[in-house]
Coordinates of C-alpha atoms in Angstrom, one line a residue:
M1 CA -0.1 -0.2 0.2
G2 CA 1.3 3.4 -0.8
A3 CA 2.3 5.8 1.6
E4 CA 0.2 8.1 0.4
N5 CA -3.3 6.3 1.6
I6 CA -0.9 5.4 4.3
T7 CA -1.8 9.0 5.8
S8 CA -4.3 10.1 4.1
V9 CA -7.0 9.9 7.1
T10 CA -7.5 13.1 9.2
E11 CA -11.0 13.3 10.4
F12 CA -12.9 10.0 11.8
I13 CA -16.6 9.9 11.3
L14 CA -18.7 8.7 14.1
V15 CA -21.4 6.2 13.2
G16 CA -22.7 7.5 17.1
L17 CA -25.9 5.6 18.5
S18 CA -28.3 5.8 15.6
N19 CA -28.6 6.8 12.0
N20 CA -32.6 7.5 11.7
R21 CA -32.2 11.7 12.7
E22 CA -35.6 10.9 15.1
T23 CA -34.1 8.5 17.7
Q24 CA -31.0 11.2 17.3
I25 CA -33.0 14.0 19.1
L26 CA -34.4 11.5 21.6
L27 CA -31.3 10.1 22.4
F28 CA -30.4 14.5 22.6
V29 CA -33.4 14.9 25.0
V30 CA -32.5 12.1 26.7
F31 CA -28.2 12.3 27.1
L32 CA -28.6 15.6 27.8
I33 CA -30.9 15.1 30.8
M34 CA -28.8 12.3 32.0
Y35 CA -25.3 14.7 31.8
S36 CA -26.6 17.3 33.7
A37 CA -28.1 15.2 36.3
T38 CA -24.8 13.4 36.6
I39 CA -22.8 16.7 36.5
V40 CA -25.6 17.8 39.2
G41 CA -25.4 14.9 41.6
N42 CA -21.6 14.6 41.8
L43 CA -21.3 18.1 42.3
L44 CA -23.8 18.1 45.6
I45 CA -21.5 15.5 46.7
I46 CA -18.7 17.3 46.0
I47 CA -19.8 20.5 48.0
L48 CA -22.0 18.5 51.0
V49 CA -18.7 17.0 52.2
R50 CA -16.6 20.2 51.8
V51 CA -19.3 22.7 53.8
D52 CA -19.4 19.6 56.3
S53 CA -17.6 19.6 59.2
C54 CA -19.2 15.3 59.9
L55 CA -17.8 14.0 56.2
H56 CA -14.1 15.2 56.8
T57 CA -13.3 11.7 57.1
P58 CA -11.3 9.4 54.6
M59 CA -14.4 7.6 53.2
Y60 CA -15.5 11.2 51.7
F61 CA -12.3 12.3 50.8
F62 CA -11.6 9.5 48.2
L63 CA -15.9 9.9 46.7
T64 CA -15.3 13.6 46.9
H65 CA -12.1 12.6 43.9
L66 CA -14.4 10.6 42.1
S67 CA -16.7 12.2 42.3
G68 CA -14.5 14.6 40.1
V69 CA -13.2 11.9 37.7
E70 CA -16.6 11.4 36.5
I71 CA -17.6 15.1 36.4
C72 CA -14.3 15.1 34.0
F73 CA -15.2 12.3 32.4
V74 CA -18.4 12.3 31.6
T75 CA -17.2 15.8 30.2
T76 CA -15.0 14.3 27.4
T77 CA -17.7 12.7 26.0
G78 CA -20.8 14.2 26.7
P79 CA -21.2 17.6 24.6
Q80 CA -19.6 16.5 21.9
M81 CA -21.7 13.4 21.9
L82 CA -25.5 15.5 21.9
A83 CA -23.4 18.0 19.6
H84 CA -23.0 15.0 17.3
L85 CA -26.5 14.1 17.7
V86 CA -27.7 17.5 17.2
S87 CA -26.5 18.0 13.9
G88 CA -26.0 14.6 12.5
N89 CA -22.8 14.9 12.2
G90 CA -20.1 12.9 13.8
A91 CA -16.8 13.9 12.4
I92 CA -13.9 14.9 14.2
S93 CA -10.4 15.4 13.8
F94 CA -7.3 13.1 14.2
T95 CA -6.4 15.6 16.6
R96 CA -9.6 15.6 18.6
C97 CA -9.8 12.4 18.6
A98 CA -6.5 11.5 19.4
A99 CA -7.0 14.1 23.0
Q100 CA -10.5 12.5 23.4
M101 CA -8.9 9.2 23.6
Y102 CA -6.3 9.7 26.2
A103 CA -8.9 12.1 28.6
T104 CA -11.0 8.9 29.0
T105 CA -8.5 6.4 28.9
C106 CA -6.3 8.7 32.1
L107 CA -9.8 9.5 33.8
G108 CA -10.9 5.5 33.7
C109 CA -7.1 4.2 35.3
T110 CA -8.2 6.7 37.3
E111 CA -11.1 6.0 38.8
C112 CA -10.2 2.4 38.9
L113 CA -7.2 3.2 41.1
L114 CA -9.5 5.2 43.2
L115 CA -12.1 2.4 43.4
S116 CA -9.3 -0.2 45.1
A117 CA -8.3 3.1 47.4
M118 CA -11.8 2.8 48.5
A119 CA -12.4 -0.6 49.4
Y120 CA -9.0 -0.8 50.5
D121 CA -9.8 2.4 53.1
R122 CA -13.4 0.1 53.7
C123 CA -10.6 -3.2 54.7
L124 CA -8.5 -1.0 57.2
A125 CA -11.9 0.3 58.8
I126 CA -13.6 -2.7 59.6
C127 CA -10.8 -4.7 59.3
S128 CA -8.4 -2.6 62.1
P129 CA -10.4 0.2 63.2
L130 CA -7.8 0.9 66.5
V131 CA -4.9 1.4 63.5
Y132 CA -7.1 3.2 61.0
A133 CA -6.8 7.0 62.3
A134 CA -3.3 6.2 62.3
V135 CA -2.3 4.6 58.5
M136 CA -5.1 6.3 57.0
S137 CA -3.7 9.9 57.8
K138 CA -4.2 13.0 55.4
K139 CA -1.0 12.1 53.9
H140 CA -1.3 8.6 53.3
Q141 CA -4.6 9.9 51.7
W142 CA -3.3 12.1 49.5
Q143 CA -0.4 10.1 48.5
L144 CA -3.5 7.2 47.5
T145 CA -5.0 9.6 45.5
S146 CA -1.5 11.8 44.0
A147 CA -0.5 8.1 42.6
S148 CA -4.1 7.2 41.3
W149 CA -4.3 10.5 38.9
A150 CA 0.0 9.8 38.3
V151 CA 0.0 6.2 37.3
G152 CA -3.6 6.8 35.5
F153 CA -1.4 9.4 33.1
L154 CA 1.3 8.1 32.7
L155 CA -1.1 4.6 31.7
A156 CA -3.0 6.5 29.7
A157 CA 0.0 7.6 27.9
V158 CA 1.6 4.5 27.1
N159 CA -1.7 3.1 25.4
V160 CA -2.8 6.0 23.3
T161 CA 0.3 6.6 21.9
C162 CA 0.6 3.2 20.6
T163 CA -2.4 3.4 19.1
I164 CA -2.1 7.1 17.3
S165 CA 1.7 5.4 16.5
L166 CA 0.0 3.4 13.5
P167 CA -1.4 4.6 10.7
F168 CA -5.0 4.8 10.0
C169 CA -5.3 4.0 5.8
G170 CA -9.1 2.5 5.4
T171 CA -12.6 3.2 6.3
N172 CA -12.5 6.8 9.0
H173 CA -16.1 5.4 9.2
I174 CA -16.3 4.7 13.1
N175 CA -18.7 2.5 14.4
H176 CA -18.9 4.0 17.9
F177 CA -20.1 7.4 19.9
F178 CA -16.8 8.6 20.9
C179 CA -12.6 7.8 20.1
E180 CA -12.6 4.8 22.5
Q181 CA -9.3 3.7 22.6
P182 CA -9.6 0.1 21.4
V183 CA -12.6 0.1 19.1
V184 CA -10.1 3.4 17.7
F185 CA -7.3 0.4 17.4
K186 CA -9.5 -1.5 15.7
Y187 CA -9.7 0.4 12.4
A188 CA -5.2 0.7 11.8
C189 CA -4.2 -0.7 8.8
I190 CA -1.1 -1.8 9.9
E191 CA -0.3 -3.6 13.1
S192 CA 3.1 -3.9 15.1
R193 CA 4.2 -6.8 15.6
Y194 CA 4.4 -5.7 19.6
T195 CA 1.7 -2.9 20.2
A196 CA -1.0 -5.4 20.6
P197 CA 0.7 -7.3 23.3
V198 CA 1.4 -3.8 25.1
I199 CA -1.7 -2.5 25.2
F200 CA -3.7 -5.6 25.7
M201 CA -0.8 -6.3 29.2
V202 CA -1.8 -2.6 30.1
S203 CA -5.5 -3.1 29.6
T204 CA -5.0 -6.0 31.8
L205 CA -2.5 -4.4 34.5
I206 CA -4.9 -1.6 35.2
L207 CA -7.8 -3.7 35.1
V208 CA -6.8 -7.2 36.9
G209 CA -4.7 -5.0 39.3
P210 CA -7.0 -2.9 41.0
F211 CA -9.7 -6.0 41.1
S212 CA -7.5 -7.9 42.8
V213 CA -7.3 -5.4 45.4
I214 CA -10.5 -4.7 46.2
L215 CA -11.8 -8.6 45.8
I216 CA -9.0 -9.2 48.6
S217 CA -10.1 -6.0 50.7
Y218 CA -13.4 -7.7 50.4
G219 CA -12.9 -10.6 51.4
L220 CA -11.3 -10.3 54.4
I221 CA -13.8 -7.3 55.1
L222 CA -16.2 -10.5 54.8
Y223 CA -14.0 -12.6 57.4
S224 CA -14.1 -10.0 60.1
V225 CA -18.1 -9.3 59.4
F226 CA -18.6 -12.9 59.9
Q227 CA -16.7 -13.0 62.9
M228 CA -18.4 -10.1 64.6
Q229 CA -20.7 -10.9 67.9
S230 CA -22.7 -7.9 66.8
R231 CA -25.6 -7.6 64.0
V232 CA -25.6 -3.8 64.7
G233 CA -21.7 -4.2 63.6
R234 CA -22.5 -6.6 61.5
R235 CA -25.2 -4.3 59.6
K236 CA -22.8 -1.5 59.4
A237 CA -20.0 -2.8 58.0
I238 CA -22.0 -4.2 55.7
S239 CA -23.9 -1.5 55.1
T240 CA -21.0 0.5 54.2
C241 CA -19.6 -1.5 51.8
T242 CA -22.8 -2.5 49.3
S243 CA -22.5 1.0 47.7
H244 CA -19.1 0.8 46.3
L245 CA -19.7 -2.8 45.0
V246 CA -22.8 -1.8 43.1
V247 CA -20.1 0.7 41.9
V248 CA -17.4 -1.9 41.2
T249 CA -19.4 -4.0 39.5
L250 CA -21.1 -2.0 37.1
F251 CA -18.0 -0.4 36.6
Y252 CA -15.8 -3.6 36.5
G253 CA -18.1 -5.4 34.7
T254 CA -18.4 -3.3 31.2
L255 CA -15.1 -2.3 31.3
I256 CA -13.5 -6.0 31.5
F257 CA -15.2 -6.8 28.6
M258 CA -15.1 -3.9 26.3
Y259 CA -11.0 -4.3 26.9
M260 CA -9.9 -7.5 28.1
R261 CA -11.0 -9.1 24.4
P262 CA -7.9 -10.0 22.6
G263 CA -8.4 -11.2 19.2
V264 CA -11.0 -9.2 17.3
D265 CA -10.8 -8.1 14.8
A266 CA -14.1 -5.5 13.9
A267 CA -16.1 -3.3 16.0
D268 CA -19.4 -4.0 16.2
D269 CA -22.7 -2.5 18.4
R270 CA -21.9 -4.2 21.7
D271 CA -18.7 -2.0 21.6
K272 CA -20.6 1.0 21.9
Q273 CA -23.8 -0.8 24.2
T274 CA -21.0 -1.8 26.4
A275 CA -19.8 1.9 26.6
V276 CA -23.2 3.6 27.7
F277 CA -22.7 1.4 30.2
Y278 CA -20.1 2.9 31.9
I279 CA -20.0 6.4 29.8
V280 CA -23.5 7.5 30.7
V281 CA -25.2 5.1 33.3
T282 CA -22.5 4.5 35.9
P283 CA -21.2 8.0 36.6
I284 CA -24.7 9.1 37.0
L285 CA -25.8 6.6 39.1
N286 CA -22.5 6.9 41.4
P287 CA -24.3 10.5 43.4
I288 CA -27.7 8.2 43.6
I289 CA -26.2 4.9 44.8
Y290 CA -23.8 6.5 47.3
S291 CA -26.2 9.1 48.7
L292 CA -29.5 6.9 48.6
R293 CA -29.1 4.9 52.1
N294 CA -26.3 7.1 53.5
K295 CA -27.8 8.7 56.6
E296 CA -24.7 11.0 56.8
I297 CA -24.8 12.7 53.3
H298 CA -28.5 12.4 54.3
K299 CA -28.2 14.2 57.4
A300 CA -25.2 16.8 55.1
M301 CA -28.6 17.9 52.9
A302 CA -30.7 18.8 55.5
K303 CA -28.1 20.9 57.3
V304 CA -27.7 22.3 54.1
L305 CA -31.5 23.2 53.1
R306 CA -31.3 24.4 56.5
R307 CA -29.4 27.6 56.3
P308 CA -30.6 30.8 56.7
G309 CA -29.0 32.0 53.8
F310 CA -30.8 29.0 51.8
E311 CA -34.4 29.4 54.2
E312 CA -34.5 33.0 53.4
Q313 CA -33.7 32.6 49.1
T314 CA -36.9 29.7 49.3

């Protein structure tokens, strides 16, 4: 194949979720509502944790970072997806596509690591309550979150660099609604001998590593819970972990399906349908799941609503 064809692709056309105009308008309305609710819900959690001193604990410290990641995550894809649904045109330049790949991959890696840090925090709180305050100091909290962000940036750089270094010389129509690294990779016309193994290894590392930490942490938590004599203590321990387990199941289940399937040659509708769960559904469910049965969040909300300034406005 000639060099002029190898370098000819300068933009991609995102096929999107539907080609039907009426369906596109309907999806625009639905996703606009979900995007707005995601931003408001996660921002509300951050504000509540900031203003209520009762929530200044390691668990809520990690939760604010998770909410911040979710806000950034949906913002890297949401506005563009909404614009494409309105215009009916899914064109995106190669540069913007690469930037979006990096942003989503970085934030996805960071979320995986933050979820494992949250599991580690719960394990310490339940299994070693006497040393919990000393071990999970403010310094240690910042070290864990900083490491999550740093490793996310690094691993995303490896995967995305391996992808964009490949030539794209065939069709520029991508069967997806945003530039996702494993999907874009399938459209490369020449595959380096080492590129696919490196990408698969990094994807496996960022998924299996944190997931193993979560499984070990909750294994230890379950063991400690069954050793408890008090039913009230058991109920409280299980209650504090249930929300996190639901989020982990939703997030990891779909990511593992997408990123740990070597040998799939072409993108199909399953890729974008799966992506809807962790791009649109999971971010909006996080604030709901973490606050629905959380009495501390309820109390913080009640305090905010009872503030004089708020009452005067209402």
